[in-house]
Tab-separated table of C-alpha atoms in Angstrom:
chain	number	residue	atom	x	y	z
O	251	MET	CA	-13.537	20.570	13.115
O	252	ILE	CA	-11.105	18.262	14.814
O	253	GLN	CA	-10.700	18.878	18.498
O	254	PRO	CA	-7.254	19.738	19.791
O	255	LYS	CA	-7.073	16.185	21.128
O	256	GLY	CA	-7.831	14.805	17.770
O	257	GLN	CA	-5.411	17.176	16.028
O	258	ALA	CA	-2.634	16.060	18.248
O	259	ALA	CA	-3.472	12.367	17.725
O	260	LEU	CA	-3.338	12.904	13.988
O	261	GLY	CA	0.193	14.181	14.432
O	262	PHE	CA	1.127	11.213	16.450
O	263	ILE	CA	-0.193	8.755	13.922
O	264	PHE	CA	1.336	10.628	11.012
O	265	VAL	CA	4.944	10.111	12.562
O	266	THR	CA	4.217	6.508	13.175
O	267	LEU	CA	3.156	5.964	9.561
O	268	LEU	CA	6.032	8.032	8.251
O	269	ILE	CA	8.596	5.851	10.108
O	270	ASP	CA	6.806	2.737	8.926
O	271	VAL	CA	6.872	3.732	5.232
O	272	MET	CA	10.544	4.946	5.411
O	273	GLY	CA	11.444	1.445	6.553
O	274	PHE	CA	9.472	-0.108	3.705
O	275	GLY	CA	10.956	2.316	1.129
O	276	ILE	CA	14.517	1.808	2.146
O	277	ILE	CA	14.475	-1.953	0.912
O	278	ILE	CA	12.815	-1.401	-2.472
O	279	PRO	CA	15.715	-0.362	-4.584
O	280	VAL	CA	17.937	-3.304	-3.478
O	281	LEU	CA	15.387	-6.153	-3.277
O	282	PRO	CA	15.762	-7.222	-6.949
O	283	LYS	CA	19.634	-7.500	-6.542
O	284	LEU	CA	19.047	-9.477	-3.355
O	285	ILE	CA	16.732	-11.906	-4.981
O	286	GLU	CA	18.988	-12.280	-7.966
O	287	HIS	CA	21.939	-13.129	-5.715
O	288	LEU	CA	19.929	-15.761	-3.693
O	289	ILE	CA	18.496	-17.553	-6.682
O	290	HIS	CA	21.600	-17.106	-8.955
O	291	GLY	CA	19.379	-15.911	-11.729
O	292	ASN	CA	18.614	-12.880	-13.971
O	293	ILE	CA	16.273	-10.090	-13.562
O	294	SER	CA	13.290	-11.655	-15.389
O	295	GLU	CA	13.427	-14.629	-12.946
O	296	ALA	CA	13.944	-12.408	-9.983
O	297	ALA	CA	10.714	-10.564	-10.819
O	298	ALA	CA	8.847	-13.961	-10.774
O	299	TYR	CA	10.191	-14.780	-7.252
O	300	ALA	CA	9.218	-11.196	-6.213
O	301	GLY	CA	5.610	-12.034	-7.111
O	302	LEU	CA	5.741	-15.194	-5.026
O	303	LEU	CA	7.251	-13.312	-2.017
O	304	THR	CA	4.389	-10.847	-2.253
O	305	LEU	CA	1.921	-13.736	-2.516
O	306	ALA	CA	3.348	-15.179	0.833
O	307	TYR	CA	2.836	-11.717	2.467
O	308	SER	CA	-0.405	-10.894	1.110
O	309	SER	CA	-2.205	-14.220	1.675
O	310	THR	CA	-1.224	-14.351	5.355
O	311	GLN	CA	-2.304	-10.632	5.621
O	312	PHE	CA	-5.676	-11.461	3.920
O	313	LEU	CA	-6.296	-14.237	6.508
O	314	PHE	CA	-5.286	-12.284	9.572
O	315	SER	CA	-6.211	-8.681	8.826
O	316	PRO	CA	-10.020	-9.052	9.780
O	317	LEU	CA	-8.827	-10.535	13.101
O	318	ILE	CA	-6.533	-7.653	13.602
O	319	GLY	CA	-9.159	-5.097	12.761
O	320	ASN	CA	-11.664	-6.879	15.098
O	321	LEU	CA	-9.138	-6.970	17.896
O	322	SER	CA	-8.460	-3.219	17.458
O	323	ASP	CA	-12.199	-2.697	17.970
O	324	LYS	CA	-12.037	-4.593	21.200
O	325	PHE	CA	-8.703	-3.717	22.786
O	326	GLY	CA	-8.066	-0.415	21.034
O	327	ARG	CA	-5.768	0.751	18.217
O	328	ARG	CA	-2.520	1.261	20.093
O	329	PRO	CA	-1.540	-2.214	21.276
O	330	VAL	CA	-2.422	-3.713	17.857
O	331	LEU	CA	-0.457	-1.061	16.063
O	332	LEU	CA	2.589	-1.619	18.190
O	333	SER	CA	2.436	-5.373	17.592
O	334	SER	CA	2.285	-4.813	13.829
O	335	LEU	CA	5.303	-2.596	13.852
O	336	PHE	CA	7.402	-5.075	15.901
O	337	GLY	CA	6.500	-7.825	13.308
O	338	PHE	CA	7.772	-5.736	10.518
O	339	GLY	CA	11.120	-5.315	12.404
O	340	VAL	CA	11.472	-9.017	12.630
O	341	ASP	CA	10.710	-9.372	9.107
O	342	TYR	CA	13.495	-6.902	7.938
O	343	LEU	CA	15.940	-8.875	10.132
O	344	PHE	CA	15.032	-11.985	8.184
O	345	LEU	CA	15.605	-10.227	4.939
O	346	ALA	CA	18.935	-8.817	6.063
O	347	PHE	CA	20.517	-12.114	7.143
O	348	ALA	CA	18.665	-14.647	4.806
O	349	PRO	CA	21.168	-17.339	3.675
O	350	SER	CA	18.664	-18.604	1.141
O	351	ILE	CA	15.506	-17.572	-0.688
O	352	GLY	CA	13.405	-19.758	1.679
O	353	TRP	CA	14.294	-17.460	4.642
O	354	LEU	CA	12.807	-14.445	2.702
O	355	PHE	CA	9.562	-16.286	2.596
O	356	VAL	CA	9.615	-16.815	6.471
O	357	GLY	CA	10.079	-13.238	7.024
O	358	ARG	CA	7.274	-12.262	4.664
O	359	LEU	CA	4.802	-14.610	6.371
O	360	ILE	CA	5.733	-13.102	9.767
O	361	ALA	CA	5.105	-9.632	8.413
O	362	GLY	CA	1.820	-10.717	6.767
O	363	ILE	CA	0.483	-11.977	10.042
O	364	THR	CA	1.246	-8.821	11.995
O	365	GLY	CA	1.031	-6.418	9.064
O	366	ALA	CA	-1.932	-4.290	9.995
O	367	SER	CA	-0.296	-0.963	10.629
O	368	PHE	CA	-2.269	0.780	7.791
O	369	THR	CA	-5.498	-0.921	8.738
O	370	THR	CA	-5.290	0.040	12.375
O	371	ALA	CA	-3.987	3.607	11.389
O	372	SER	CA	-6.979	4.126	9.158
O	373	ALA	CA	-9.301	3.099	11.940
O	374	TYR	CA	-7.312	5.474	14.236
O	375	ILE	CA	-7.869	8.356	11.954
O	376	ALA	CA	-11.709	7.555	11.602
O	377	ASP	CA	-11.877	7.515	15.497
O	378	VAL	CA	-10.399	11.141	15.799
O	379	SER	CA	-11.958	12.768	12.740
O	380	GLU	CA	-15.492	14.210	12.285
O	381	PRO	CA	-17.423	12.689	9.424
O	382	GLU	CA	-16.946	15.519	6.977
O	383	LYS	CA	-13.191	15.662	7.680
O	384	ARG	CA	-12.449	12.009	7.213
O	385	ALA	CA	-11.665	12.039	3.530
O	386	ALA	CA	-9.074	14.845	3.808
O	387	ASN	CA	-7.670	13.143	6.915
O	388	PHE	CA	-7.293	9.826	5.212
O	389	GLY	CA	-5.083	11.775	2.934
O	390	MET	CA	-2.608	11.924	5.739
O	391	VAL	CA	-1.878	8.305	5.067
O	392	GLY	CA	-0.907	9.336	1.554
O	393	VAL	CA	1.239	12.077	2.845
O	394	ALA	CA	3.073	9.814	5.226
O	395	PHE	CA	3.502	7.486	2.341
O	396	GLY	CA	4.745	10.196	0.144
O	397	VAL	CA	7.221	11.705	2.629
O	398	GLY	CA	8.407	8.268	3.612
O	399	PHE	CA	8.981	7.430	-0.018
O	400	ILE	CA	11.028	10.625	-0.608
O	401	ILE	CA	13.482	9.747	2.251
O	402	GLY	CA	13.285	5.848	2.403
O	403	PRO	CA	14.275	4.786	-1.198
O	404	VAL	CA	16.858	7.489	-1.423
O	405	ILE	CA	18.603	6.187	1.708
O	406	GLY	CA	18.091	2.585	0.466
O	407	GLY	CA	19.688	3.315	-2.882
O	408	ILE	CA	22.705	5.005	-1.258
O	409	LEU	CA	23.132	2.336	1.414
O	410	GLY	CA	22.739	-0.450	-1.205
O	411	LYS	CA	25.804	0.660	-3.125
O	412	TYR	CA	27.917	-0.228	-0.187
O	413	ASN	CA	26.355	-3.473	1.076
O	414	VAL	CA	22.949	-5.130	0.133
O	415	GLN	CA	22.244	-5.803	3.789
O	416	TYR	CA	22.583	-2.281	5.108
O	417	PRO	CA	19.169	-1.046	3.912
O	418	PHE	CA	17.373	-4.053	5.560
O	419	LEU	CA	19.142	-3.349	8.826
O	420	ALA	CA	18.276	0.380	8.682
O	421	ALA	CA	14.655	-0.630	8.000
O	422	ALA	CA	14.691	-2.960	10.997
O	423	GLY	CA	16.096	-0.298	13.216
O	424	LEU	CA	13.398	2.187	12.096
O	425	ALA	CA	10.682	-0.368	12.773
O	426	PHE	CA	11.916	-1.064	16.347
O	427	LEU	CA	12.453	2.747	16.900
O	428	ASN	CA	8.869	3.255	15.928
O	429	VAL	CA	7.671	0.656	18.495
O	430	ILE	CA	9.528	2.700	21.164
O	431	TYR	CA	8.111	5.904	19.938
O	432	GLY	CA	4.581	4.483	19.864
O	433	TYR	CA	4.884	3.025	23.250
O	434	PHE	CA	5.827	6.271	24.904
O	435	ILE	CA	4.127	8.873	22.765
O	436	LEU	CA	1.076	7.425	20.826
O	437	PRO	CA	-2.259	7.846	22.684
O	438	GLU	CA	-5.116	5.419	22.459
O	439	SER	CA	-7.878	6.700	20.110
O	440	LEU	CA	-10.759	4.458	20.663
O	441	SER	CA	-12.820	5.189	23.774
O	442	LYS	CA	-14.066	2.351	25.890
O	443	GLU	CA	-17.630	3.129	25.125
O	444	ASN	CA	-16.979	2.665	21.544
O	445	ARG	CA	-15.459	-0.771	21.986
O	446	ARG	CA	-17.297	-3.874	21.279
O	447	PRO	CA	-16.880	-7.706	22.194
O	448	LEU	CA	-14.852	-9.808	19.867
O	449	ASP	CA	-17.013	-11.870	17.600
O	450	TRP	CA	-14.979	-14.710	16.031
O	451	LYS	CA	-17.587	-15.177	13.196
O	452	ARG	CA	-16.700	-11.570	12.073
O	453	CYS	CA	-12.904	-12.458	12.008
O	454	SER	CA	-13.152	-14.641	8.994
O	455	PRO	CA	-11.564	-12.941	5.981
O	456	TRP	CA	-14.626	-13.931	3.910
O	457	GLY	CA	-16.980	-12.882	6.733
O	458	SER	CA	-15.234	-9.527	6.820
O	459	LEU	CA	-15.849	-9.092	3.116
O	460	LEU	CA	-19.419	-10.236	3.558
O	461	GLN	CA	-19.888	-7.444	6.244
O	462	LEU	CA	-19.014	-4.932	3.577
O	463	SER	CA	-22.157	-6.016	1.688
O	464	LYS	CA	-24.403	-4.791	4.656
O	465	TYR	CA	-23.896	-1.250	3.335
O	466	LYS	CA	-25.231	-0.814	-0.167
O	467	ALA	CA	-23.255	2.399	-0.886
O	468	VAL	CA	-19.992	0.684	0.387
O	469	PHE	CA	-20.055	-2.629	-1.550
O	470	GLY	CA	-19.860	-1.406	-5.046
O	471	LEU	CA	-17.183	1.059	-4.314
O	472	ALA	CA	-15.246	-1.491	-2.346
O	473	VAL	CA	-15.050	-3.605	-5.492
O	474	SER	CA	-13.918	-0.492	-7.309
O	475	LEU	CA	-11.212	-0.018	-4.697
O	476	PHE	CA	-10.205	-3.522	-5.223
O	477	LEU	CA	-9.562	-2.969	-8.866
O	478	VAL	CA	-7.570	0.185	-8.049
O	479	TYR	CA	-5.222	-1.763	-5.753
O	480	PHE	CA	-5.048	-4.600	-8.179
O	481	ALA	CA	-3.985	-2.253	-10.998
O	482	ALA	CA	-1.509	-0.484	-8.711
O	483	GLN	CA	0.367	-3.696	-8.409
O	484	ALA	CA	1.844	-2.853	-11.842
O	485	VAL	CA	3.825	-0.060	-10.332
O	486	GLN	CA	4.424	-1.576	-6.966
O	487	SER	CA	5.462	-5.049	-8.119
O	488	VAL	CA	7.329	-4.193	-11.374
O	489	TRP	CA	8.778	-0.676	-11.219
O	490	THR	CA	12.281	-1.669	-10.130
O	491	PHE	CA	12.452	-4.676	-12.551
O	492	TYR	CA	11.061	-2.608	-15.419
O	493	THR	CA	13.434	0.301	-15.076
O	494	ILE	CA	16.420	-2.068	-14.612
O	495	LYS	CA	15.652	-4.060	-17.665
O	496	LYS	CA	14.477	-1.238	-20.018
O	497	PHE	CA	16.624	1.787	-18.848
O	498	ASN	CA	19.460	-0.065	-16.974
O	499	TRP	CA	18.898	2.031	-13.832
O	500	ASN	CA	20.974	1.241	-10.797
O	501	GLU	CA	19.893	1.256	-7.174
O	502	ALA	CA	20.582	5.025	-6.750
O	503	VAL	CA	18.542	6.164	-9.688
O	504	ILE	CA	15.684	3.832	-8.586
O	505	GLY	CA	15.788	5.304	-5.141
O	506	TYR	CA	15.729	8.859	-6.588
O	507	SER	CA	12.715	7.952	-8.867
O	508	LEU	CA	10.757	6.592	-5.897
O	509	GLY	CA	11.700	9.715	-3.909
O	510	VAL	CA	10.029	11.730	-6.722
O	511	VAL	CA	7.038	9.480	-6.394
O	512	GLY	CA	6.880	10.160	-2.587
O	513	LEU	CA	7.288	14.029	-3.275
O	514	LEU	CA	4.353	14.105	-5.756
O	515	VAL	CA	2.218	11.874	-3.558
O	516	ALA	CA	2.878	14.140	-0.559
O	517	ILE	CA	1.972	17.248	-2.624
O	518	VAL	CA	-1.237	15.701	-3.963
O	519	GLN	CA	-2.494	14.158	-0.749
O	520	GLY	CA	-0.944	16.673	1.714
O	521	GLY	CA	-2.083	19.801	-0.128
O	522	LEU	CA	-4.057	19.568	-3.405
O	523	ILE	CA	-6.455	17.064	-2.066
O	524	ARG	CA	-7.743	19.505	0.578
O	525	ILE	CA	-8.400	22.013	-2.216
O	526	ILE	CA	-9.650	19.559	-4.987
O	527	LEU	CA	-12.034	17.455	-2.839
O	528	PRO	CA	-14.244	20.348	-1.554
O	529	LYS	CA	-14.419	21.816	-5.026
O	530	LEU	CA	-14.991	18.591	-6.967
O	531	GLY	CA	-16.848	16.689	-4.410
O	532	GLN	CA	-15.999	13.087	-3.371
O	533	LYS	CA	-17.781	11.496	-6.379
O	534	ARG	CA	-16.136	13.570	-9.080
O	535	SER	CA	-12.831	13.171	-7.287
O	536	ILE	CA	-13.127	9.475	-7.492
O	537	TRP	CA	-13.746	8.999	-11.257
O	538	ILE	CA	-11.397	11.766	-12.356
O	539	GLY	CA	-8.679	10.398	-10.172
O	540	LEU	CA	-9.135	7.009	-11.618
O	541	LEU	CA	-8.976	8.354	-15.200
O	542	LEU	CA	-5.657	9.982	-14.379
O	543	TYR	CA	-4.312	6.873	-12.855
O	544	SER	CA	-5.147	4.981	-16.137
O	545	ILE	CA	-3.579	7.650	-18.309
O	546	GLY	CA	-0.340	7.497	-16.177
O	547	LEU	CA	-0.068	3.770	-16.417
O	548	LEU	CA	-0.518	3.795	-20.117
O	549	LEU	CA	2.263	6.359	-20.540
O	550	PHE	CA	4.594	4.196	-18.428
O	551	ALA	CA	3.914	1.132	-20.642
O	552	PHE	CA	5.077	2.893	-23.824
O	553	ALA	CA	7.919	5.216	-22.355
O	554	THR	CA	11.016	5.052	-24.529
O	555	GLU	CA	13.404	7.122	-22.378
O	556	GLY	CA	14.219	7.011	-18.745
O	557	TRP	CA	13.409	10.666	-18.109
O	558	MET	CA	9.810	10.037	-19.410
O	559	MET	CA	9.167	7.858	-16.283
O	560	PHE	CA	9.774	10.946	-14.237
O	561	ALA	CA	7.507	13.086	-16.372
O	562	PHE	CA	4.691	10.630	-16.471
O	563	LEU	CA	4.659	10.287	-12.688
O	564	ILE	CA	2.730	13.558	-12.652
O	565	PRO	CA	-0.637	12.289	-14.069
O	566	TYR	CA	-0.318	8.961	-12.332
O	567	CYS	CA	0.237	10.736	-8.816
O	568	LEU	CA	-2.609	13.243	-9.418
O	569	GLY	CA	-4.738	10.164	-9.690
O	570	GLY	CA	-4.181	9.801	-5.946
O	571	ILE	CA	-7.204	12.043	-5.208
O	572	ALA	CA	-9.337	8.977	-5.833
O	573	GLY	CA	-8.111	6.740	-2.892
O	574	PRO	CA	-9.036	9.128	0.084
O	575	ALA	CA	-12.210	10.148	-1.599
O	576	LEU	CA	-13.266	6.499	-1.875
O	577	GLN	CA	-12.234	5.776	1.595
O	578	GLY	CA	-13.915	8.791	3.054
O	579	TYR	CA	-17.145	8.059	1.251
O	580	MET	CA	-17.227	4.537	2.603
O	581	SER	CA	-16.107	5.405	6.099
O	582	ASN	CA	-19.019	7.945	6.443
O	583	SER	CA	-21.484	4.964	5.833
O	584	VAL	CA	-20.315	2.972	8.825
O	585	PRO	CA	-21.009	3.489	12.638
O	586	ALA	CA	-18.157	4.538	14.942
O	587	ASN	CA	-17.889	1.121	16.715
O	588	GLU	CA	-17.466	-0.696	13.297
O	589	GLN	CA	-14.670	1.372	11.707
O	590	GLY	CA	-11.980	-1.143	12.559
O	591	GLU	CA	-14.151	-3.892	11.063
O	592	LEU	CA	-14.644	-1.746	7.906
O	593	GLN	CA	-10.884	-1.027	7.601
O	594	GLY	CA	-10.238	-4.713	8.256
O	595	GLY	CA	-12.615	-5.630	5.464
O	596	LEU	CA	-10.933	-3.048	3.059
O	597	THR	CA	-7.414	-4.358	4.068
O	598	SER	CA	-8.633	-7.830	3.261
O	599	LEU	CA	-9.657	-6.528	-0.120
O	600	VAL	CA	-6.249	-4.907	-0.593
O	601	SER	CA	-4.637	-8.233	0.481
O	602	LEU	CA	-6.795	-10.191	-1.935
O	603	SER	CA	-5.611	-7.809	-4.633
O	604	SER	CA	-2.076	-8.265	-3.532
O	605	ILE	CA	-2.348	-12.000	-3.713
O	606	PHE	CA	-3.257	-12.155	-7.380
O	607	GLY	CA	-1.978	-8.794	-8.636
O	608	PRO	CA	1.656	-9.270	-8.079
O	609	LEU	CA	1.477	-12.780	-9.695
O	610	LEU	CA	-0.278	-11.302	-12.753
O	611	MET	CA	2.030	-8.322	-13.144
O	612	THR	CA	5.366	-10.023	-12.422
O	613	TRP	CA	4.324	-13.063	-14.582
O	614	SER	CA	3.475	-10.895	-17.527
O	615	PHE	CA	6.695	-8.885	-17.020
O	616	TYR	CA	8.682	-12.231	-17.100
O	617	PHE	CA	6.592	-13.650	-20.011
O	618	PHE	CA	7.131	-10.642	-22.254
O	619	THR	CA	10.937	-10.205	-21.327
O	620	LYS	CA	12.128	-13.917	-21.233
O	621	PRO	CA	14.079	-15.293	-24.038
O	622	GLY	CA	11.692	-16.719	-26.746
O	623	ALA	CA	8.742	-14.361	-25.769
O	624	PRO	CA	6.215	-13.999	-28.541
O	625	PHE	CA	7.170	-10.214	-28.681
O	626	HIS	CA	9.196	-8.048	-26.342
O	627	PHE	CA	6.928	-5.793	-24.268
O	628	PRO	CA	8.197	-5.080	-20.658
O	629	GLY	CA	5.424	-2.448	-20.328
O	630	ALA	CA	2.719	-5.065	-20.427
O	631	PRO	CA	2.006	-4.886	-16.632
O	632	PHE	CA	1.243	-1.196	-16.927
O	633	ALA	CA	-1.024	-1.674	-19.924
O	634	ILE	CA	-3.027	-4.275	-17.925
O	635	GLY	CA	-3.199	-1.896	-14.947
O	636	ALA	CA	-4.541	0.944	-17.231
O	637	ILE	CA	-7.385	-1.245	-18.395
O	638	LEU	CA	-8.161	-2.197	-14.856
O	639	MET	CA	-8.252	1.497	-13.659
O	640	LEU	CA	-10.744	2.235	-16.430
O	641	LEU	CA	-12.940	-0.591	-15.326
O	642	SER	CA	-12.855	0.723	-11.719
O	643	ALA	CA	-13.866	4.168	-12.916
O	644	LEU	CA	-16.860	2.657	-14.760
O	645	LEU	CA	-17.923	0.545	-11.809
O	646	ALA	CA	-17.594	3.696	-9.407
O	647	VAL	CA	-19.794	5.771	-11.728
O	648	ARG	CA	-22.302	2.926	-11.968
O	649	SER	CA	-22.395	2.520	-8.173
O	650	PHE	CA	-23.025	6.278	-7.663
O	651	LYS	CA	-26.017	6.059	-10.209
O	652	LYS	CA	-27.397	3.084	-8.594
O	653	ASN	CA	-27.242	4.434	-5.060
């Protein structure tokens, strides 16, 4: 079991992640309108710019996350996490006061360089958890995500009705509050005997990915995880644009829908996962979760009424049992003094998927909704995501058989 010290540390990291996700969730409902305003365009064109903004963030995160992970293995998790949170606060200020679309890109580049909060938090959780409890404890990341998404988007939708800047200012305030909280409350999780010297060769994003290949059981599942995050960009990059275009949702309804996402994620990863994982085991949880993800995405693609999007969130969010199971399986294959490197490598994979995923998903949305499209199909990104989730499930099953 987790020792009292570890249990308390998990509580600290949960609050840190919760505030972080709330800040991110606050800005989502109003971002499409902000982009539309800055480019003087329509919602389809705004979606294309949103893909490019994600590209700016993810490409810099891909380049810097291995360095951040390795720095946390040398200096500890706490200073790296605090620096990351400060970077997000600066980014939100750029978003709030941007006079042109170019300034949005500057803010996203800053956040991408410092944006390792989830990387470092995952290494933190691995530090304070016993191997058999890691998969369940990684679910805490999902719970923080879920609760943050219950609160954040709802606040953002309400504030956005008054002024498009207010949600970004609120997010910046939360980020800086988190820095203060972490500075005075968050303890260090990595003991000095488990730290290691910084090896610059291992700080390359490609080198970090190659390090994953050292572990036979990890590499195949890492590719499976890459496909999961790539497919998930259909929801993360297009949800607001899709629901505005197809169902004419406003900021408030978008905020409420994301609040429901957060509630379901919190239920699945905060409660159900601790019941399901022991009964199904990690391997079965992975492929069953991936199949549920695929079903949910396919239902999104062909939804004809707005209420259906709420209903179809149930199978999609139940698919969330796959992520912590995958992460726990891989974490148990890596020594204690390389957990930061593993999480850095996995974050590089996530960033790599976030470089190409949003481009594909937002471009396909733009292509099938613009005037003169070969046929009108705003759900195209979700259909693509469903196919990728199925491929991920097949690859995971193949990896288990091979190992």
